[in-house]
Coordinates of C-alpha atoms in Angstrom, one line a residue:
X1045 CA -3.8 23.2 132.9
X1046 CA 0.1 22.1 133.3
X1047 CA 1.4 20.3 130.5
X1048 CA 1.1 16.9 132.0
X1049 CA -3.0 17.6 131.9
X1050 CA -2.7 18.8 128.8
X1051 CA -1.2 15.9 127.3
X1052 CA -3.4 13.0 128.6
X1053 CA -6.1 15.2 126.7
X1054 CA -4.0 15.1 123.9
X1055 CA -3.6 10.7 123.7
X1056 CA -7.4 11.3 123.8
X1057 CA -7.6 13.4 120.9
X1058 CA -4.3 12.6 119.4
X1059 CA -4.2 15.3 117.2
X1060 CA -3.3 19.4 116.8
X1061 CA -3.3 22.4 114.4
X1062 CA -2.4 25.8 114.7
X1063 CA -4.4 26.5 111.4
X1064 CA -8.3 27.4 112.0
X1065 CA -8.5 26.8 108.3
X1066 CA -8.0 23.2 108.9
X1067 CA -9.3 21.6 112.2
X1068 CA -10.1 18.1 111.9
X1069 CA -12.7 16.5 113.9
X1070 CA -12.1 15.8 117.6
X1071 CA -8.5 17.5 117.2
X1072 CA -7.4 20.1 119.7
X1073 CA -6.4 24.0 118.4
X1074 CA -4.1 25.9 120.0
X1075 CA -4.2 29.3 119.3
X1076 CA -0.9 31.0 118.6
X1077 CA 0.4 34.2 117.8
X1078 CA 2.0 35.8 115.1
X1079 CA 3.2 39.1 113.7
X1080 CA -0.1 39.7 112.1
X1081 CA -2.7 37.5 113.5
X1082 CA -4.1 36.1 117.1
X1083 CA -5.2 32.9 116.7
X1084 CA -7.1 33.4 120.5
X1085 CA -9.4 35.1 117.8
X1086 CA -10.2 31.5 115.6
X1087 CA -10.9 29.5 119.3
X1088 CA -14.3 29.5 119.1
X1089 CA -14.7 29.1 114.8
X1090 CA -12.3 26.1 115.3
X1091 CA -14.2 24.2 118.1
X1092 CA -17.5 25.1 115.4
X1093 CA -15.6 23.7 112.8
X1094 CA -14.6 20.1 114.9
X1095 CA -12.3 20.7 117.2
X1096 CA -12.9 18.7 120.5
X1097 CA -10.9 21.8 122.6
X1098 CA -8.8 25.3 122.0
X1099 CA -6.1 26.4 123.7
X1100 CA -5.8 29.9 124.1
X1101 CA -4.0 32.2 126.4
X1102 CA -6.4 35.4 126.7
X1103 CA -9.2 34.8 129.2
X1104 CA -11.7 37.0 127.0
X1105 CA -11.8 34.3 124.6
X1106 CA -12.4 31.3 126.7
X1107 CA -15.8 31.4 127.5
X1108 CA -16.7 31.3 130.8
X1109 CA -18.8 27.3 131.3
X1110 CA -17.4 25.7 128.2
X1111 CA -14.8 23.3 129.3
X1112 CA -14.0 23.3 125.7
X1113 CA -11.8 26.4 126.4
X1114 CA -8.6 25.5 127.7
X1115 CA -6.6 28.1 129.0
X1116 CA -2.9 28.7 129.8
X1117 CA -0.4 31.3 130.2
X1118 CA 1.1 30.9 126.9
X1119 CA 0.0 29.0 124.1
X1120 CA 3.4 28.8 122.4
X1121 CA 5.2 27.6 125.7
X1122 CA 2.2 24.8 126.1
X1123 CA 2.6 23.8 122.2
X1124 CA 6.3 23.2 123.1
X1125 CA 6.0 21.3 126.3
X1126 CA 2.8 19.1 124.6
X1127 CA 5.9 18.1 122.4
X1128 CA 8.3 17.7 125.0
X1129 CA 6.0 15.3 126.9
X1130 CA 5.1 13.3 124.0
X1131 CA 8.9 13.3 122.7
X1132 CA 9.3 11.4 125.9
X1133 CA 7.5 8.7 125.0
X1134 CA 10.0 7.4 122.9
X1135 CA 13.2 6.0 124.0
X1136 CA 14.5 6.5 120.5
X1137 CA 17.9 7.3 119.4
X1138 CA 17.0 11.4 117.3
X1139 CA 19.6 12.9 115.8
X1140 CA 19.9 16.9 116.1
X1141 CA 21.1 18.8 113.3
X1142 CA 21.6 22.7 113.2
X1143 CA 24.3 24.7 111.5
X1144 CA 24.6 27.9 109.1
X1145 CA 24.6 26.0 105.8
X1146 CA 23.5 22.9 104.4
X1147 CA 21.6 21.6 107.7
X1148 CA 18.2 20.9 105.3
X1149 CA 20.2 18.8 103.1
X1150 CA 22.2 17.1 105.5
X1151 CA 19.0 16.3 107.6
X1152 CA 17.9 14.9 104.1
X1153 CA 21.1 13.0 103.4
X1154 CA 20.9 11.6 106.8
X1155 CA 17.3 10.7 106.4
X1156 CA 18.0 8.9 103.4
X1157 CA 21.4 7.1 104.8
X1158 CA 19.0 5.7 107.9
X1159 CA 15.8 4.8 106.0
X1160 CA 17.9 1.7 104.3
X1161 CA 17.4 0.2 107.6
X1162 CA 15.2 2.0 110.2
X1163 CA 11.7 3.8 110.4
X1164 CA 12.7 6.8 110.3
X1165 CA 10.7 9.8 111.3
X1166 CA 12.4 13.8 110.0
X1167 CA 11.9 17.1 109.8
X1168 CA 9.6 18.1 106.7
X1169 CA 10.8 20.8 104.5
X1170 CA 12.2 23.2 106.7
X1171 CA 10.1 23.2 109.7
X1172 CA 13.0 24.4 112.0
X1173 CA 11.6 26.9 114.3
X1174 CA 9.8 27.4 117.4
X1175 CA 7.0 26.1 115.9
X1176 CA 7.9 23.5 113.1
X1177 CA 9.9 21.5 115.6
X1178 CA 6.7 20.9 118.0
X1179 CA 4.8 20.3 115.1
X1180 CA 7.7 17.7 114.1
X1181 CA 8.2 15.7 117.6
X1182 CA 3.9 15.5 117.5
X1183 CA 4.7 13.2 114.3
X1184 CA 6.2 10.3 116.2
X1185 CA 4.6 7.3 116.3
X1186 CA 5.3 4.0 118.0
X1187 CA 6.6 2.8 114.8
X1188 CA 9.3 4.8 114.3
X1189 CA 12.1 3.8 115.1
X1190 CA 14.7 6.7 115.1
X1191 CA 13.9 10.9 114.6
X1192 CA 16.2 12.9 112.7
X1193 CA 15.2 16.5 113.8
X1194 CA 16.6 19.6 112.3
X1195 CA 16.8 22.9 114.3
X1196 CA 17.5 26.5 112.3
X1197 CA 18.4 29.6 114.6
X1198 CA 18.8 33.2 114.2
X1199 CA 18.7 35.0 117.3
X1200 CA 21.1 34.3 120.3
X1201 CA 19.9 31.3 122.9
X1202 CA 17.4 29.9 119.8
X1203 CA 19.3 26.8 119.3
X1204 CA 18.8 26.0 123.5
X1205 CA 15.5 26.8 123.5
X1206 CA 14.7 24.3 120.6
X1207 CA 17.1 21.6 122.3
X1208 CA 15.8 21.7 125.8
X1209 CA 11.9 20.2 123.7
X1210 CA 13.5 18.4 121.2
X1211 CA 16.1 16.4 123.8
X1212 CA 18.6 15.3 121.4
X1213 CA 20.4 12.1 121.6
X1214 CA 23.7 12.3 119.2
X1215 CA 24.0 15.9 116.9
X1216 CA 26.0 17.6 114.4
X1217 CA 26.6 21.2 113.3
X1218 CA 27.3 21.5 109.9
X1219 CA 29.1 24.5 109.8
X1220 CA 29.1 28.1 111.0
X1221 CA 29.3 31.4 108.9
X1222 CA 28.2 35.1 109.0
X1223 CA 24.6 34.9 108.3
X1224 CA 21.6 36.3 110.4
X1225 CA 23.9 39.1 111.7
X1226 CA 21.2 41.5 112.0
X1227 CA 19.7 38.9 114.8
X1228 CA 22.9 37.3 116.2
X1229 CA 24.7 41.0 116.2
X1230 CA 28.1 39.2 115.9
X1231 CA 29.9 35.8 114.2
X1232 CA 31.1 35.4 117.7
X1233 CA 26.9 34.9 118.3
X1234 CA 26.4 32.7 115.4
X1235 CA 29.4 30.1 117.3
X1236 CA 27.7 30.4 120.5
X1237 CA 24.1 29.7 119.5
X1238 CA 24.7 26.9 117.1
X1239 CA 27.0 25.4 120.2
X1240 CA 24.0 25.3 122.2
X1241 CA 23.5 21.5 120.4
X1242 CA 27.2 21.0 121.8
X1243 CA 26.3 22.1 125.0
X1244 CA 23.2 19.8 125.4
X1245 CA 25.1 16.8 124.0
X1246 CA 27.5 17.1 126.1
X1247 CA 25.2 17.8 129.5
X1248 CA 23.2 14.7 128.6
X1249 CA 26.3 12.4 127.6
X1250 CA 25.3 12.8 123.9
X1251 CA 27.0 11.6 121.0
X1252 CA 28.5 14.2 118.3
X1253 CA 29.2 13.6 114.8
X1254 CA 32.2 16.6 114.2
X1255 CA 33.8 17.8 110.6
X1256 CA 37.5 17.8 111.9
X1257 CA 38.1 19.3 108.5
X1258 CA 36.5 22.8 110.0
X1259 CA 37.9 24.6 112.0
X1260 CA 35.6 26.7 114.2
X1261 CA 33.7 23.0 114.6
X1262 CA 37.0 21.5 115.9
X1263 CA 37.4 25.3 118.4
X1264 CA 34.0 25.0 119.7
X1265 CA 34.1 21.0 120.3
X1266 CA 37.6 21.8 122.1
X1267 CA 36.3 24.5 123.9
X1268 CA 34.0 22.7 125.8
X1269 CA 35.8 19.4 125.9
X1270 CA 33.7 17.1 123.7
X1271 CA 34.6 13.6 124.5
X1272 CA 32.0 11.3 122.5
X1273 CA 32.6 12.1 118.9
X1274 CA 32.6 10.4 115.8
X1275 CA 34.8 12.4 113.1
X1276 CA 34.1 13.0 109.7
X1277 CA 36.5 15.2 107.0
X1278 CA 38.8 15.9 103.9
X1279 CA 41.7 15.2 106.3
X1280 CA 43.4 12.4 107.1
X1281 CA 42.8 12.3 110.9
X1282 CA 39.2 12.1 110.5
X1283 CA 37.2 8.3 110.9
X1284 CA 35.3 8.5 108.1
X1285 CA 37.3 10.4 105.2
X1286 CA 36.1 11.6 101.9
X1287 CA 38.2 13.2 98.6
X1288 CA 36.4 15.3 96.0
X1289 CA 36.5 13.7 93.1
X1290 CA 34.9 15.8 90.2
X1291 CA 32.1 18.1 90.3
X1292 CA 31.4 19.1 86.3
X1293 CA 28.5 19.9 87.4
X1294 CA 27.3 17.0 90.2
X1295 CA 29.7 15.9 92.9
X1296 CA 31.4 12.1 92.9
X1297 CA 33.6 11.8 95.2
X1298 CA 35.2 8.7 97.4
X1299 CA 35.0 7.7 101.1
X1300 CA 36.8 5.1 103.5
X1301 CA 36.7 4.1 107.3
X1302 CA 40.4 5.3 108.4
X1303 CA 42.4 2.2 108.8
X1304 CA 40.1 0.1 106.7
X1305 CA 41.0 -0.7 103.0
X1306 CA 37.7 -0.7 101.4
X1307 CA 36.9 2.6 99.0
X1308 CA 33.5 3.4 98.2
X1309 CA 33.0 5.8 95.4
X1310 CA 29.5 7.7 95.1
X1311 CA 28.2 9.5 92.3
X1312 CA 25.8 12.5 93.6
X1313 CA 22.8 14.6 91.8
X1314 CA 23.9 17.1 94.2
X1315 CA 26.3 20.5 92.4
X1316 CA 28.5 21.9 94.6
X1317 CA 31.6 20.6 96.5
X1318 CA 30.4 22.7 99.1
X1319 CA 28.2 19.5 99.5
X1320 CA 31.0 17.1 100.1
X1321 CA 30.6 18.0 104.2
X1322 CA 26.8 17.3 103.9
X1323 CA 27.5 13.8 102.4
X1324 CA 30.4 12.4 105.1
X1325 CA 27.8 14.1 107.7
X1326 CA 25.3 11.5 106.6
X1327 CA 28.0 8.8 106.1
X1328 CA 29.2 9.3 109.7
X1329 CA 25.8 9.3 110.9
X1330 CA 24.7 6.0 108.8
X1331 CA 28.2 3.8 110.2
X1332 CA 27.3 4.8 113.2
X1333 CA 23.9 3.3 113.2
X1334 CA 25.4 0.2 111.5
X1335 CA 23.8 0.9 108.0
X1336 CA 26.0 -1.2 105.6
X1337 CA 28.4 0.9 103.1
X1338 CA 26.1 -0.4 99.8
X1339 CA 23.6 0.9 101.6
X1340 CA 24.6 4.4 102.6
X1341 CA 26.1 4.7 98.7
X1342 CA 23.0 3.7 97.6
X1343 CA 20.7 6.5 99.3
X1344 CA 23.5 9.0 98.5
X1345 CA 23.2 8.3 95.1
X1346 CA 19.6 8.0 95.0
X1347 CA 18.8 11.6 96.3
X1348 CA 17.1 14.1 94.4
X1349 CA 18.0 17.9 95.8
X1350 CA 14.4 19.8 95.6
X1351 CA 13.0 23.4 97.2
X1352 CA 15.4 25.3 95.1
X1353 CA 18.6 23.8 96.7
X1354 CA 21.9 23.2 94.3
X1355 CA 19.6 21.6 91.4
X1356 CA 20.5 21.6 88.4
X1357 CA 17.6 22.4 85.4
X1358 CA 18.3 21.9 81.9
X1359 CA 15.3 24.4 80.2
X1360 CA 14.9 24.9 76.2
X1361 CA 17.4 27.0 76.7
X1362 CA 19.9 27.1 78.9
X1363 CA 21.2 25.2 81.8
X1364 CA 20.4 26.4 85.7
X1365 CA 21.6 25.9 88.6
X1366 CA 19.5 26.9 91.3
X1367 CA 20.3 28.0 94.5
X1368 CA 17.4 30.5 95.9
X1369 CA 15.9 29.1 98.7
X1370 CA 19.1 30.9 101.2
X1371 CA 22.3 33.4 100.8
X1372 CA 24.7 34.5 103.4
X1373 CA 28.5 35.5 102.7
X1374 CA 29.3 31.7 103.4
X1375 CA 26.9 30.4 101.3
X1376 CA 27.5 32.6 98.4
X1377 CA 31.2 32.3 98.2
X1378 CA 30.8 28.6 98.1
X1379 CA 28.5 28.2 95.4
X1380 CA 30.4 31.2 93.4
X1381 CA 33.7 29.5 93.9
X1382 CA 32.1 26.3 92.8
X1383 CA 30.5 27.6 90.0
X1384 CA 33.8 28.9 88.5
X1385 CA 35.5 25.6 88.6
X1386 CA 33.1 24.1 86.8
X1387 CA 33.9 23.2 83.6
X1388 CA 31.4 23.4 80.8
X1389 CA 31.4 24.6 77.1
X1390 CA 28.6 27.3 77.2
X1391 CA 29.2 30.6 78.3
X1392 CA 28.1 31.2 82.2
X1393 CA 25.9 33.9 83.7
X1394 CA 25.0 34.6 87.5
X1395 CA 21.8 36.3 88.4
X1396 CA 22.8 36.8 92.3
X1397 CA 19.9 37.9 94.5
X1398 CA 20.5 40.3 97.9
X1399 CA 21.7 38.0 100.8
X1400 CA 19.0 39.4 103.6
X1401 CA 19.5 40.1 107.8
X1402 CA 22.9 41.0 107.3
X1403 CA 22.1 44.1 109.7
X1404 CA 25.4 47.0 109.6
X1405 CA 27.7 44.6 108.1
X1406 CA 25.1 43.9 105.0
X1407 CA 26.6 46.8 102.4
X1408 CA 30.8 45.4 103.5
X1409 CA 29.4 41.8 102.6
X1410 CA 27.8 42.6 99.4
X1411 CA 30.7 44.5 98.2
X1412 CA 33.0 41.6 98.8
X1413 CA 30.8 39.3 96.6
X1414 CA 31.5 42.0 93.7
X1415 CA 34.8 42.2 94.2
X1416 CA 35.2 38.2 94.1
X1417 CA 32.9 38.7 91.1
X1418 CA 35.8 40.9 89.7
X1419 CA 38.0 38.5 89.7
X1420 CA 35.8 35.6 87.9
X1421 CA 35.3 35.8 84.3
X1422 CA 31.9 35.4 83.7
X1423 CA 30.1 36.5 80.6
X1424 CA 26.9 37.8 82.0
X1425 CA 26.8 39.1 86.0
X1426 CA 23.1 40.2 86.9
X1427 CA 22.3 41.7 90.6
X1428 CA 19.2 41.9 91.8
X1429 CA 18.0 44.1 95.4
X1430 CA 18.5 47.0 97.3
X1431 CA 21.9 45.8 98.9
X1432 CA 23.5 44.6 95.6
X1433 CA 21.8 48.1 94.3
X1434 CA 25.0 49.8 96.7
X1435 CA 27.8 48.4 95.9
X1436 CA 30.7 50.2 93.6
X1437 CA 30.4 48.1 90.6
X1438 CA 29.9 48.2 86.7
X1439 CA 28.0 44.9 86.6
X1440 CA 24.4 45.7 85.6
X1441 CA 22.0 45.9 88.3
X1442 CA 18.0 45.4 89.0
X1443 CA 15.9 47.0 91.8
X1444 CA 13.9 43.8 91.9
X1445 CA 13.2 40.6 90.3
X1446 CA 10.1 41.8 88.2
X1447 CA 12.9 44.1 86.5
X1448 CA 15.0 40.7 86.0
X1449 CA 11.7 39.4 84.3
X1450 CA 10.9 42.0 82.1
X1451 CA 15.0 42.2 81.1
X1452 CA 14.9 38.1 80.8
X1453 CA 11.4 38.5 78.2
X1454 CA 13.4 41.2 75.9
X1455 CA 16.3 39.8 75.4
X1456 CA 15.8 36.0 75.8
X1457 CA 19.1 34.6 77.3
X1458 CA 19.9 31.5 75.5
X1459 CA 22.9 29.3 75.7
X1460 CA 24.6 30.1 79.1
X1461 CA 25.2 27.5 82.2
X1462 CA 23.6 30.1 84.7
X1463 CA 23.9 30.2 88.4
X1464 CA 20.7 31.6 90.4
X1465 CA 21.4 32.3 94.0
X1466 CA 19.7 34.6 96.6
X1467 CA 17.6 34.7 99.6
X1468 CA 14.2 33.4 99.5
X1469 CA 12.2 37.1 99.9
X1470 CA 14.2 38.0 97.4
X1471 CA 12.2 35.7 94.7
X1472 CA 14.7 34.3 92.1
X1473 CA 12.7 30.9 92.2
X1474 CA 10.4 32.6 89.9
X1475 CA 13.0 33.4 87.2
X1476 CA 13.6 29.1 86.6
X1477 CA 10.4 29.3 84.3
X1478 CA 11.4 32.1 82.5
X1479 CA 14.6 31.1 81.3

């Protein structure tokens, strides 16, 4: 079955999951594949438990009469193009997003900026892979009336795999920076991957939103001679400009349409100049799409940061901010460079977590966060993995974050503006409770 078969099934049973766990009635299962399971294996217990039909791409499992049993070559491929097809559908404006940093908050941000005036459909949490961006275009409805779509990478060609499905109309990169080494082998492949947006846009006559304010954004748009853009940045060539105002500990800062004398000043719930970018992304975006300046101030303002991203937690007894859903040498110089401008009366701390898929260049990058801890002066400096665990330093160290538990229950930390940042596996969003 090609995926044009496949998807007048689907506006008959308008509905999927790749989860045998959950398989709503008349919905349709496809069966894919992961490091440690085969869904080919849950076909048949789906259809049992509702499913009208399951897709699966091993002939053993589609029994042989049952017209229930759907099979293709690969279920993944077939999930992807089921999207594609029913992405096309809608003549919608969707808005792209990938980059190294900040693209979940930016997609956010952007969200926010176009729900003052549209229906807007957008990537949940961070479902930015293979599979969470099928999943994503299957959301669309008929009353939505623009798709904000996020797209995360970490191996080479990634990013053109997602935008051939997805079939963006206007895109931005946030940034790029040395993270996912391990997969991309080179920074040189981190520029060319998250391009691949560039590339599409530009193919397809697209529309890209660029920070002129970085400068491997401004090389890569050159490069391939980007001609519809609309700029954002701290510098004064830029259409839509912002300045930092304070950041003790959330961001205000101002904005103004170059050449136009109106300046709109925003006060964030966001920590972190390092979010300034994020903010003129989703102001760029927002003008664009002729959502009026009260408005676009007034979703900035409203936004709540959640999943462990830049919030800021006041406890019994101390204040947190916490960063532990990502880390890459990018990210972590930012928020560590952030942190030590901020000024606050209680003494500070940072419990820093191992920055993961560094690859060969992992122990060089984890040294030059102690050196540039060296140089701060911070009263308490806690590391926490195997990589931090290699590094020439006298700061005190921890194999793992049950060690940071059991050091946090003894001695009771109380007093300190503390900074938590780390990758995800490396679990510092348990130590928020604890502190």
């Amino acid at each position: 079955m090609n995926a044009k078969e496949l998807y007048q099934l689907y506006l008959q049973h308008p509905q999927v999951t790749t989860d045998s766990r959950d398989c709503p009635k008349d919905s349709i299962f496809i069966a894919l594949k992961g490091a440690s399971f085969d869904g080919n294996k849950f076909a048949k217990s789906a259809l049992e438990k509702g499913c009208s039909y399951a897709v699966v791409d091993e002939k053993e499992y589609a029994e042989e009469g049952d017209e229930r049993f759907i099979l293709v070559d690969d279920c993944l491929t077939a999930y992807k193009e089921l999207a594609r097809e029913h992405r096309r559908r809608f003549s919608i404006p969707v808005v792209g997003i990938t980059g190294t940093n900040g693209k979940t908050t930016t997609k956010e941000l952007v969200s926010a900026v176009l729900a003052e005036k549209y229906r807007v459909m957008h990537t949940e949490a961070n479902y930015n892979n293979d599979v969470g961006v099928p999943k994503t275009l299957l959301r669309l409805t008929a009353e939505d009336e623009i798709a904000v779509v996020e797209m995360g990478a970490s191996h080479p060609g990634d990013i053109k795999k997602l935008v051939d499905y997805v079939e963006p109309t206007c895109g931005l990169i946030t940034n790029v920076g040395r993270a996912h080494l391990q997969g991309f082998g080179s920074f040189e492949g981190v520029m060319k991957t998250k391009g691949e947006l560039y590339d599409f846009l530009k193919a397809h006559d697209g529309l890209v939103f660029l920070n002129t304010s970085n400068e491997h954004l401004v090389d890569m748009a050159q490069q391939r001679e980007l001609e519809r853009i609309v700029s954002y940045g701290t510098d004064g060539d830029a259409q839509v400009q912002g300045e930092v105002g304070v950041c003790e500990p959330f961001l205000t800062f101002s904005w103004h349409v170059d050449g136009q004398p109106n300046v709109y000043e925003v006060h964030t719930h966001l920590v972190g100049t390092y979010n300034m970018d994020n903010m003129l992304a989703a102001i760029a975006v927002g003008l664009h799409f002729a959502v009026a300046p009260q408005q676009i101030c007034h979703a900035l303002e409203s936004y709540q940061p959640s999943n462990n991203r830049s919030q800021l937690e006041q406890t019994a007894h101390n204040w947190l901010i916490v960063d532990a859903y990502n880390a890459n040498p990018t990210s972590m110089a930012a928020a560590l460079d952030n942190f030590q401008r901020i000024t606050v009366k209680q003494p500070k701390m940072v419990i820093l977590g191992d920055m993961r898929e560094l690859g060969s260049v992992s122990r060089e990058e984890h040294q030059k966060v102690v050196d540039m801890l060296r140089k701060d002066d911070f009263a308490k400096v806690w590391l926490v993995g195997e990589e931090f665990g290699k590094t020439e330093c006298d700061f005190r160290k921890f194999r793992d974050v049950e060690e940071v538990k059991t050091a946090i229950a003894k001695e009771q930390p109380q007093g300190y503006y503390i900074l938590v940042k780390g990758s995800n596996g490396i679990k510092l969003f348990q130590l928020p409770e604890l502190l």
